[in-house]
mmCIF file with all atom_site columns, C-alpha atoms in Angstrom:
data_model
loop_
_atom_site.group_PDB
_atom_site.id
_atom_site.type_symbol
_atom_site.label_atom_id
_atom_site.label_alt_id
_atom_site.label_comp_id
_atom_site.label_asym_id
_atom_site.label_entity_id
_atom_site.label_seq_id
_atom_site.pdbx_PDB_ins_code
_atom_site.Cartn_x
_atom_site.Cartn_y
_atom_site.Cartn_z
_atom_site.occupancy
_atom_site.B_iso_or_equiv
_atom_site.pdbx_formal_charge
_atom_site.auth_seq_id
_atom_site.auth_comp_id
_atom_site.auth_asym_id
_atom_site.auth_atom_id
_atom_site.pdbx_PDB_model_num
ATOM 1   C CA . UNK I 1 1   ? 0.000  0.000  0.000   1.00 63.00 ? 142 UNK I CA 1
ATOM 2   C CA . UNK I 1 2   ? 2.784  2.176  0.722   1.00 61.00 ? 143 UNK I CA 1
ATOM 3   C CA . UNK I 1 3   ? 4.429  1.451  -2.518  1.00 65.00 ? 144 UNK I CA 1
ATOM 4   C CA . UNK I 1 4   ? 1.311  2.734  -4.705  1.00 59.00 ? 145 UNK I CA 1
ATOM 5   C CA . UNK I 1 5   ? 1.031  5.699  -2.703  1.00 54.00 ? 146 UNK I CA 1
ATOM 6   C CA . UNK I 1 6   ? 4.073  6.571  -3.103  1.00 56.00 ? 147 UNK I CA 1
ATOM 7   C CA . UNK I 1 7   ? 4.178  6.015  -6.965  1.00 61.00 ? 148 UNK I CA 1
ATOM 8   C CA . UNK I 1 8   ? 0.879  7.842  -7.225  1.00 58.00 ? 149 UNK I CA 1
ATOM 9   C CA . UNK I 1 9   ? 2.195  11.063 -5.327  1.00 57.00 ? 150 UNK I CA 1
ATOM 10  C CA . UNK I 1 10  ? 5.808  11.056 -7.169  1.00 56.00 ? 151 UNK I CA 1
ATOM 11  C CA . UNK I 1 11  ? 4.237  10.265 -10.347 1.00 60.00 ? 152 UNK I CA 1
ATOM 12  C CA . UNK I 1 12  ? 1.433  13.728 -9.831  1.00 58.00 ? 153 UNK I CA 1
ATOM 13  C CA . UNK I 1 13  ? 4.987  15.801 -9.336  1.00 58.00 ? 154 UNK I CA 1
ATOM 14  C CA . UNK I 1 14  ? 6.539  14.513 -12.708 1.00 57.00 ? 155 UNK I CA 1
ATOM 15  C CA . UNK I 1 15  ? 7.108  18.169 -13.743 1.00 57.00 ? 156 UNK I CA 1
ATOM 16  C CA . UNK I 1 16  ? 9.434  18.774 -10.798 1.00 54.00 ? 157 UNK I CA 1
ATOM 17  C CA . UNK I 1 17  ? 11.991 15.857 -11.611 1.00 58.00 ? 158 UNK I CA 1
ATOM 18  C CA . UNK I 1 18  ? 12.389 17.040 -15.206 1.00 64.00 ? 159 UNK I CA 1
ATOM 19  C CA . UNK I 1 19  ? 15.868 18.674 -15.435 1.00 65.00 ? 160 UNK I CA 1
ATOM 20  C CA . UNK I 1 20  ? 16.103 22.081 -17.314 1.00 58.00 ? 161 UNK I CA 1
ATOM 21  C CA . UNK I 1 21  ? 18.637 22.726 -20.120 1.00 61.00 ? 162 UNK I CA 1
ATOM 22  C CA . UNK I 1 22  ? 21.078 25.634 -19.864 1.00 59.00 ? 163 UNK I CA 1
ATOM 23  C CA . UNK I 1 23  ? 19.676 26.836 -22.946 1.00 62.00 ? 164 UNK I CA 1
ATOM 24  C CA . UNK I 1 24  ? 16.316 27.612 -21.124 1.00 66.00 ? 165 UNK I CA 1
ATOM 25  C CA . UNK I 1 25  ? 16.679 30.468 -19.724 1.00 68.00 ? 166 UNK I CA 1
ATOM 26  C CA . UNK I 1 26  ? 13.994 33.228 -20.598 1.00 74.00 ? 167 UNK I CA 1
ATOM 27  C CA . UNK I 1 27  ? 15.219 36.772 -21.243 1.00 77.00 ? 168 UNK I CA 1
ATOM 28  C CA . UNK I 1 28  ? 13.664 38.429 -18.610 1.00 76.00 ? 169 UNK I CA 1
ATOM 29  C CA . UNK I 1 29  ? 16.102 36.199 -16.285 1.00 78.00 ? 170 UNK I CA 1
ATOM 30  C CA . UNK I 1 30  ? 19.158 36.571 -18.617 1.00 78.00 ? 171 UNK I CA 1
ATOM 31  C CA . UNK I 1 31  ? 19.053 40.139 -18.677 1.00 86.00 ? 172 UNK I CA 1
ATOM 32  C CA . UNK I 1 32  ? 18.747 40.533 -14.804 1.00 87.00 ? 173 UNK I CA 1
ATOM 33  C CA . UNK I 1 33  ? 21.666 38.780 -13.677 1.00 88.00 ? 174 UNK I CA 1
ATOM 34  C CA . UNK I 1 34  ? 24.731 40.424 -14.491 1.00 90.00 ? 175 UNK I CA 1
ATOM 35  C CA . UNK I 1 35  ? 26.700 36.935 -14.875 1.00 90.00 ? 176 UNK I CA 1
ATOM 36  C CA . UNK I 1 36  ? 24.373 35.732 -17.556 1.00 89.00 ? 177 UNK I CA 1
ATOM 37  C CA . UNK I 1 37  ? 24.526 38.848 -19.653 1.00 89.00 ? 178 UNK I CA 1
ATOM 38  C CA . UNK I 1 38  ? 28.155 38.925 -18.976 1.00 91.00 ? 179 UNK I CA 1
ATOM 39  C CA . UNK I 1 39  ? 28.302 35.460 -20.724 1.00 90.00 ? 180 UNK I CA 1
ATOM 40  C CA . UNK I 1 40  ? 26.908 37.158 -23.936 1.00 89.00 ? 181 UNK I CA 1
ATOM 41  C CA . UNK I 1 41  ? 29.680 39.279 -24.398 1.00 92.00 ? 182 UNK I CA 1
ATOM 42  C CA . UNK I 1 42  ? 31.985 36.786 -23.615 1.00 93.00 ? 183 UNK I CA 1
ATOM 43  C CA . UNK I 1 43  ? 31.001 34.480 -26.092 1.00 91.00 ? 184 UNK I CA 1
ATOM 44  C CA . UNK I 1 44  ? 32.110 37.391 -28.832 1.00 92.00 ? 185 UNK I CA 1
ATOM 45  C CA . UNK I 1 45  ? 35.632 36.649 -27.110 1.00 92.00 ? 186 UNK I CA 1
ATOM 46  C CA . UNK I 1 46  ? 35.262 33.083 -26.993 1.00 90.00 ? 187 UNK I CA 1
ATOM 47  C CA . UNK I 1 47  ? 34.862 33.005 -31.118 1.00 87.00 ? 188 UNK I CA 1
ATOM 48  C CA . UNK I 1 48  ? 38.058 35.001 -31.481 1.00 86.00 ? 189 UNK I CA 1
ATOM 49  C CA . UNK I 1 49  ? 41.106 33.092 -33.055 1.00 80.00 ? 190 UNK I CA 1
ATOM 50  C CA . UNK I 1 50  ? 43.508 31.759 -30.730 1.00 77.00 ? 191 UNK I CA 1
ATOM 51  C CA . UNK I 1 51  ? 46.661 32.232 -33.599 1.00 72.00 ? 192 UNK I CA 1
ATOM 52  C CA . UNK I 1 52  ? 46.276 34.964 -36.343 1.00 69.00 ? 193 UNK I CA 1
ATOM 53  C CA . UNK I 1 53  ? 46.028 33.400 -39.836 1.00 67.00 ? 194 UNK I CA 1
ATOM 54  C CA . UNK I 1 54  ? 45.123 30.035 -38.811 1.00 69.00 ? 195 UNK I CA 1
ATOM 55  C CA . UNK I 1 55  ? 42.782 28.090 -40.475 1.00 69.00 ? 196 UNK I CA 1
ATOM 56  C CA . UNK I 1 56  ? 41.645 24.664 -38.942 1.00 67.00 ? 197 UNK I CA 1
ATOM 57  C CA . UNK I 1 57  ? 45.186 22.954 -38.154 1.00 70.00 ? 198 UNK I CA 1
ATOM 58  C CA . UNK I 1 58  ? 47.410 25.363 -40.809 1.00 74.00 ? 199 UNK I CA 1
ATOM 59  C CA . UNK I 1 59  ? 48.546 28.494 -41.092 1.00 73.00 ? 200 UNK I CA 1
ATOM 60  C CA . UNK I 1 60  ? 47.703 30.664 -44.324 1.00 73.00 ? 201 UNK I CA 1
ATOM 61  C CA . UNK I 1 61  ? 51.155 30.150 -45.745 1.00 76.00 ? 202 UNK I CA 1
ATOM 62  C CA . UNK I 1 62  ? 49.611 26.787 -46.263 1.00 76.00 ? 203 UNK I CA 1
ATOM 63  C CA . UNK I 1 63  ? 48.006 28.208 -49.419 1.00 73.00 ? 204 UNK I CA 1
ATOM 64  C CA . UNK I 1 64  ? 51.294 29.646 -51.004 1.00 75.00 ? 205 UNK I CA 1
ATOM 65  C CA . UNK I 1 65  ? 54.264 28.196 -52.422 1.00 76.00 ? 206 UNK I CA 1
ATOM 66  C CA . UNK I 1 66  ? 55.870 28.675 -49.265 1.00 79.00 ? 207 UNK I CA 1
ATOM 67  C CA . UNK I 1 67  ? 54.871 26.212 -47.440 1.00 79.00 ? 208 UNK I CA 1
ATOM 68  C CA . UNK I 1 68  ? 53.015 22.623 -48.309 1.00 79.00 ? 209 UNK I CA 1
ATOM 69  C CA . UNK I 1 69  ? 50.219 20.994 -45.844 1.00 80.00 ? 210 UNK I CA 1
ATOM 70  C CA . UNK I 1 70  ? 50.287 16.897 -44.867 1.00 79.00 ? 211 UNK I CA 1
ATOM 71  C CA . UNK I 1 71  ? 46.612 17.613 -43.833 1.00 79.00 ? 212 UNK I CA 1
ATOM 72  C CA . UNK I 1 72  ? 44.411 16.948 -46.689 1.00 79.00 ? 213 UNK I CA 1
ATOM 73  C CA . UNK I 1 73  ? 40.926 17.288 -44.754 1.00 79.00 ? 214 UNK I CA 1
ATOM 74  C CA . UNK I 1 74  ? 41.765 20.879 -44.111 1.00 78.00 ? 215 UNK I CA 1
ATOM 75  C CA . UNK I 1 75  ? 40.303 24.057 -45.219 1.00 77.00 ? 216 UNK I CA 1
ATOM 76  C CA . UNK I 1 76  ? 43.638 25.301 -46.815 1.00 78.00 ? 217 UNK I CA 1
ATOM 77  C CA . UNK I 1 77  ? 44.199 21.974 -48.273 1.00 79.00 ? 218 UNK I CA 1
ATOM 78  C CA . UNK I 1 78  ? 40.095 22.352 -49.814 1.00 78.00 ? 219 UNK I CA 1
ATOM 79  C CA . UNK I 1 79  ? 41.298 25.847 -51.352 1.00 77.00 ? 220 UNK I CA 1
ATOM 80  C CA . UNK I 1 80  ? 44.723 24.868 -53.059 1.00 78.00 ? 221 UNK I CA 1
ATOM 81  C CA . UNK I 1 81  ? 43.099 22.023 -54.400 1.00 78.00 ? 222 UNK I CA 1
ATOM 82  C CA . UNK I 1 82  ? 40.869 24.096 -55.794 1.00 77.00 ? 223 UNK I CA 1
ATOM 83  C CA . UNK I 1 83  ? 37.900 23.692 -53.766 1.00 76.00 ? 224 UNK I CA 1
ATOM 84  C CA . UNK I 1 84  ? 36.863 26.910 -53.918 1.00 76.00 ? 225 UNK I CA 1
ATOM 85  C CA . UNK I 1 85  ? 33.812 28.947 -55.673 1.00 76.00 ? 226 UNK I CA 1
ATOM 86  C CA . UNK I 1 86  ? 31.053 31.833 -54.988 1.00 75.00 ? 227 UNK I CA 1
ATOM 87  C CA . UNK I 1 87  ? 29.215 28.373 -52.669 1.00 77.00 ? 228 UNK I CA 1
ATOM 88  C CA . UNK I 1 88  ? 31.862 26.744 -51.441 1.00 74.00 ? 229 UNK I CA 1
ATOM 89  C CA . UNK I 1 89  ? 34.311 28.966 -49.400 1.00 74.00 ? 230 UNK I CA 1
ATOM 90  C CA . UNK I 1 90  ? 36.407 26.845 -47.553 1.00 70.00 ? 231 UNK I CA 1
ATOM 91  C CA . UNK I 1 91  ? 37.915 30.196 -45.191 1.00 72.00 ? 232 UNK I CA 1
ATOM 92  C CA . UNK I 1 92  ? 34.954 31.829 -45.336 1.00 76.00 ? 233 UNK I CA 1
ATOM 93  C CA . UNK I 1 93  ? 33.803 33.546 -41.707 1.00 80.00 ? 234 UNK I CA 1
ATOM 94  C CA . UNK I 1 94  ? 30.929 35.414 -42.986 1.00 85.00 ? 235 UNK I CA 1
ATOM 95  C CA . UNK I 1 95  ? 28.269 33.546 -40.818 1.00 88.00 ? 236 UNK I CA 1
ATOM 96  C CA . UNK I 1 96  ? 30.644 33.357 -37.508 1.00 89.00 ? 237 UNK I CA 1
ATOM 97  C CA . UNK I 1 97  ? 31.292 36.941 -37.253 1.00 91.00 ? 238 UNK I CA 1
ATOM 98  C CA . UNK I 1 98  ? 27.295 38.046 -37.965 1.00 93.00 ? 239 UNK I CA 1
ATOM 99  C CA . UNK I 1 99  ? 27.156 35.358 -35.563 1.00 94.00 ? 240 UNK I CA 1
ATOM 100 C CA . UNK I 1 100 ? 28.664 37.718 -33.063 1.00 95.00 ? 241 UNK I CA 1
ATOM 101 C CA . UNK I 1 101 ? 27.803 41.059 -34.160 1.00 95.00 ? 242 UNK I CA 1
ATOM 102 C CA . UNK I 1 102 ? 24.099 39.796 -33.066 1.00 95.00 ? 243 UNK I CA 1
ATOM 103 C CA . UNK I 1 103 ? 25.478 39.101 -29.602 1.00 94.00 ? 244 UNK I CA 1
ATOM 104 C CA . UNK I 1 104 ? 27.441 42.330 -29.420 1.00 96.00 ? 245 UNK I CA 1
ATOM 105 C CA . UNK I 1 105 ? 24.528 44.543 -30.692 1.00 95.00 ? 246 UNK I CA 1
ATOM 106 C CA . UNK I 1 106 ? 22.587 42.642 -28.150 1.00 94.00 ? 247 UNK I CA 1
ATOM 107 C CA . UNK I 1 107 ? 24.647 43.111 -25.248 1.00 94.00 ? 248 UNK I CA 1
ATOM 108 C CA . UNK I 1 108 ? 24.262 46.873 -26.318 1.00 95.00 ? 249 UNK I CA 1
ATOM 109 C CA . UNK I 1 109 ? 20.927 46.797 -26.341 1.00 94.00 ? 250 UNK I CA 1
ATOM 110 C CA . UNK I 1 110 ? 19.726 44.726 -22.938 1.00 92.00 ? 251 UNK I CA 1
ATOM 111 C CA . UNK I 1 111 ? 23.192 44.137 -21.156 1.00 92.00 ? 252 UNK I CA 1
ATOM 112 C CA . UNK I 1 112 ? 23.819 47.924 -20.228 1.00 92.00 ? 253 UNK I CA 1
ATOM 113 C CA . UNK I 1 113 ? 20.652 49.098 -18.579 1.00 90.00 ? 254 UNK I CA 1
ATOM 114 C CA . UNK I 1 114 ? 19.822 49.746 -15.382 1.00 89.00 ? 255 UNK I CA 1
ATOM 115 C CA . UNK I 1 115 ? 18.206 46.437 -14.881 1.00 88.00 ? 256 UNK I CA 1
ATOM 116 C CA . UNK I 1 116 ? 21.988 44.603 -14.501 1.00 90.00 ? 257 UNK I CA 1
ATOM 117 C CA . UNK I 1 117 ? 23.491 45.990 -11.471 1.00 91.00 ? 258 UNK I CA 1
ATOM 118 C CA . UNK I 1 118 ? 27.516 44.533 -11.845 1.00 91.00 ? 259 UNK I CA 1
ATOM 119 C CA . UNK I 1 119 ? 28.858 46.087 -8.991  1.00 90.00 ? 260 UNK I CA 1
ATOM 120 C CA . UNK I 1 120 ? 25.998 46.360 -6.173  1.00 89.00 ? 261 UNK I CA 1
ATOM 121 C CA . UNK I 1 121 ? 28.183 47.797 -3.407  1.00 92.00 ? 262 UNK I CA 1
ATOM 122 C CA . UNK I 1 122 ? 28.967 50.884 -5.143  1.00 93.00 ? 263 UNK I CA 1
ATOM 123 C CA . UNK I 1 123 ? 27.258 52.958 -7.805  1.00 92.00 ? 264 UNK I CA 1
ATOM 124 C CA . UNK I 1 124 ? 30.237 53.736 -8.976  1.00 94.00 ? 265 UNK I CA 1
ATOM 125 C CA . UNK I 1 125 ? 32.208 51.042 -9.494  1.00 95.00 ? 266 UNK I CA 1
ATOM 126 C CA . UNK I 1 126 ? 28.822 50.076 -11.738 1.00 93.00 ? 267 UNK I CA 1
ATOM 127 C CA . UNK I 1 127 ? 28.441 52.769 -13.763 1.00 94.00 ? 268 UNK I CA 1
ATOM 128 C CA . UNK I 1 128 ? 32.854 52.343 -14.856 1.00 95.00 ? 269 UNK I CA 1
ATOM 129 C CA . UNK I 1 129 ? 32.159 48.634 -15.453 1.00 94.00 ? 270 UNK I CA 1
ATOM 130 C CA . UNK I 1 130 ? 29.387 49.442 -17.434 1.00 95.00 ? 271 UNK I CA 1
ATOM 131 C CA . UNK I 1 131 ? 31.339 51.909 -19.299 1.00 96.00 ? 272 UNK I CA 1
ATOM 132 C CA . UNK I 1 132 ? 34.142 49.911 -20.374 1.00 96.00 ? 273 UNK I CA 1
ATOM 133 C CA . UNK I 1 133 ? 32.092 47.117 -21.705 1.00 95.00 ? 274 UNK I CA 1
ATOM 134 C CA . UNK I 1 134 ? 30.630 49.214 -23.639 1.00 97.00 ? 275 UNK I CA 1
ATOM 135 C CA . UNK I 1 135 ? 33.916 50.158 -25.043 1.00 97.00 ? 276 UNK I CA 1
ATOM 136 C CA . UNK I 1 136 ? 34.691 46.661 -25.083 1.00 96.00 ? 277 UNK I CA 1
ATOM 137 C CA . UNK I 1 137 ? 31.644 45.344 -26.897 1.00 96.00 ? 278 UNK I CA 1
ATOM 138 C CA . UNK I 1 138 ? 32.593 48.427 -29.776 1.00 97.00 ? 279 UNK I CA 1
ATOM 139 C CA . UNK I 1 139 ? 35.957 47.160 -29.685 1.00 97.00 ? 280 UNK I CA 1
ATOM 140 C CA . UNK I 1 140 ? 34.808 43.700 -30.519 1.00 96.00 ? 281 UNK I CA 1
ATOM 141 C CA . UNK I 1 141 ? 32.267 45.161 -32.999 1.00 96.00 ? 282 UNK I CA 1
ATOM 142 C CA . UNK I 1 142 ? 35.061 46.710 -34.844 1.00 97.00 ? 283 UNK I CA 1
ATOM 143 C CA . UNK I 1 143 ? 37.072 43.495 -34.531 1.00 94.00 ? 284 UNK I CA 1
ATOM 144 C CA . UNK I 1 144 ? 34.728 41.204 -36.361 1.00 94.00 ? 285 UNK I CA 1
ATOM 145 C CA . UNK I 1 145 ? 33.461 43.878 -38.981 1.00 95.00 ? 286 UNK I CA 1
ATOM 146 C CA . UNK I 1 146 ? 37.290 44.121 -39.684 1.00 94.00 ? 287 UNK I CA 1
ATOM 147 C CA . UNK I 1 147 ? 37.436 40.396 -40.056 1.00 89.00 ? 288 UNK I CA 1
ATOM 148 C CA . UNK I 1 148 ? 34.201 40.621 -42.782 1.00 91.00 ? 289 UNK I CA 1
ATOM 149 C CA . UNK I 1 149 ? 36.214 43.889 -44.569 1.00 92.00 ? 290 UNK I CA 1
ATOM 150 C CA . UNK I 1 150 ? 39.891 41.650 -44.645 1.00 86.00 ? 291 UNK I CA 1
ATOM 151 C CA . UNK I 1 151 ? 38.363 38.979 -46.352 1.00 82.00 ? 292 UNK I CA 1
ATOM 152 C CA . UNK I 1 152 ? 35.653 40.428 -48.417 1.00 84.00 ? 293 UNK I CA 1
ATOM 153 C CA . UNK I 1 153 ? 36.858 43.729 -48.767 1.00 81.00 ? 294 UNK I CA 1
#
């Protein structure tokens, strides 16, 4: 008897067990807590390249005659061998940085009101953190539309 009661209460609370994704959140929560809307912005910096001219597992001298790649799955290998045309770039970072120019222009938009408090000791402190990201998330702006300009012109 004990059994089915159990079962028939845990069973009535089967919304409670069900775990929630990360990906979840609602905005009105994201853009309160200044840790979430701090992960926005960082995930601009998180798409940056960790080596200049490097393209999957070669540099870009890959694709001159100064230098030769052994690795024949990647991108630089796809455009000396010709893979390339107006469908098919093999460097192409076109979607990645829009990508992050939506997160950026978000950030702008939500991340810098008065709703996110970053520093909640002192008003000051809040208002200079605010401040520089905003000069960081232009910064990053610039970075990425510089990106689009290098490789499309």
């Amino acid at each position: 008897m004990a059994m089915f009661l159990a079962t028939t209460v845990l069973a009535g609370c089967a919304d409670l067990w069900k775990e929630k994704s990360n990906n979840q959140w609602g905005e009105e929560y994201v853009w309160t807590i200044s840790e979430m809307a701090m992960g926005v912005l960082n995930s601009a910096y998180s798409a940056m390249p960790g080596t200049p001219d490097h393209y999957g597992s070669n540099f870009l001298d890959a694709a001159t005659d100064n230098a030769v790649t052994n690795v024949y799955t990647s991108d630089v290998y796809k455009l000396t061998s010709g893979n390339w045309s107006a469908t098919s770039n093999p460097l192409s970072n076109w979607t990645s940085c829009y990508t992050q120019f939506q997160h950026i222009n978000t950030f702008l938009e939500k991340g810098l009101t008065d709703k996110i408090v970053y520093d909640k000791e002192n008003a000051e402190q809040d208002a200079a953190y605010k401040k520089r990201l905003y000069g960081e998330a232009h910064f990053l702006r610039a970075y990425y539309g510089f990106q689009l300009l290098q490789q499309y012109g």
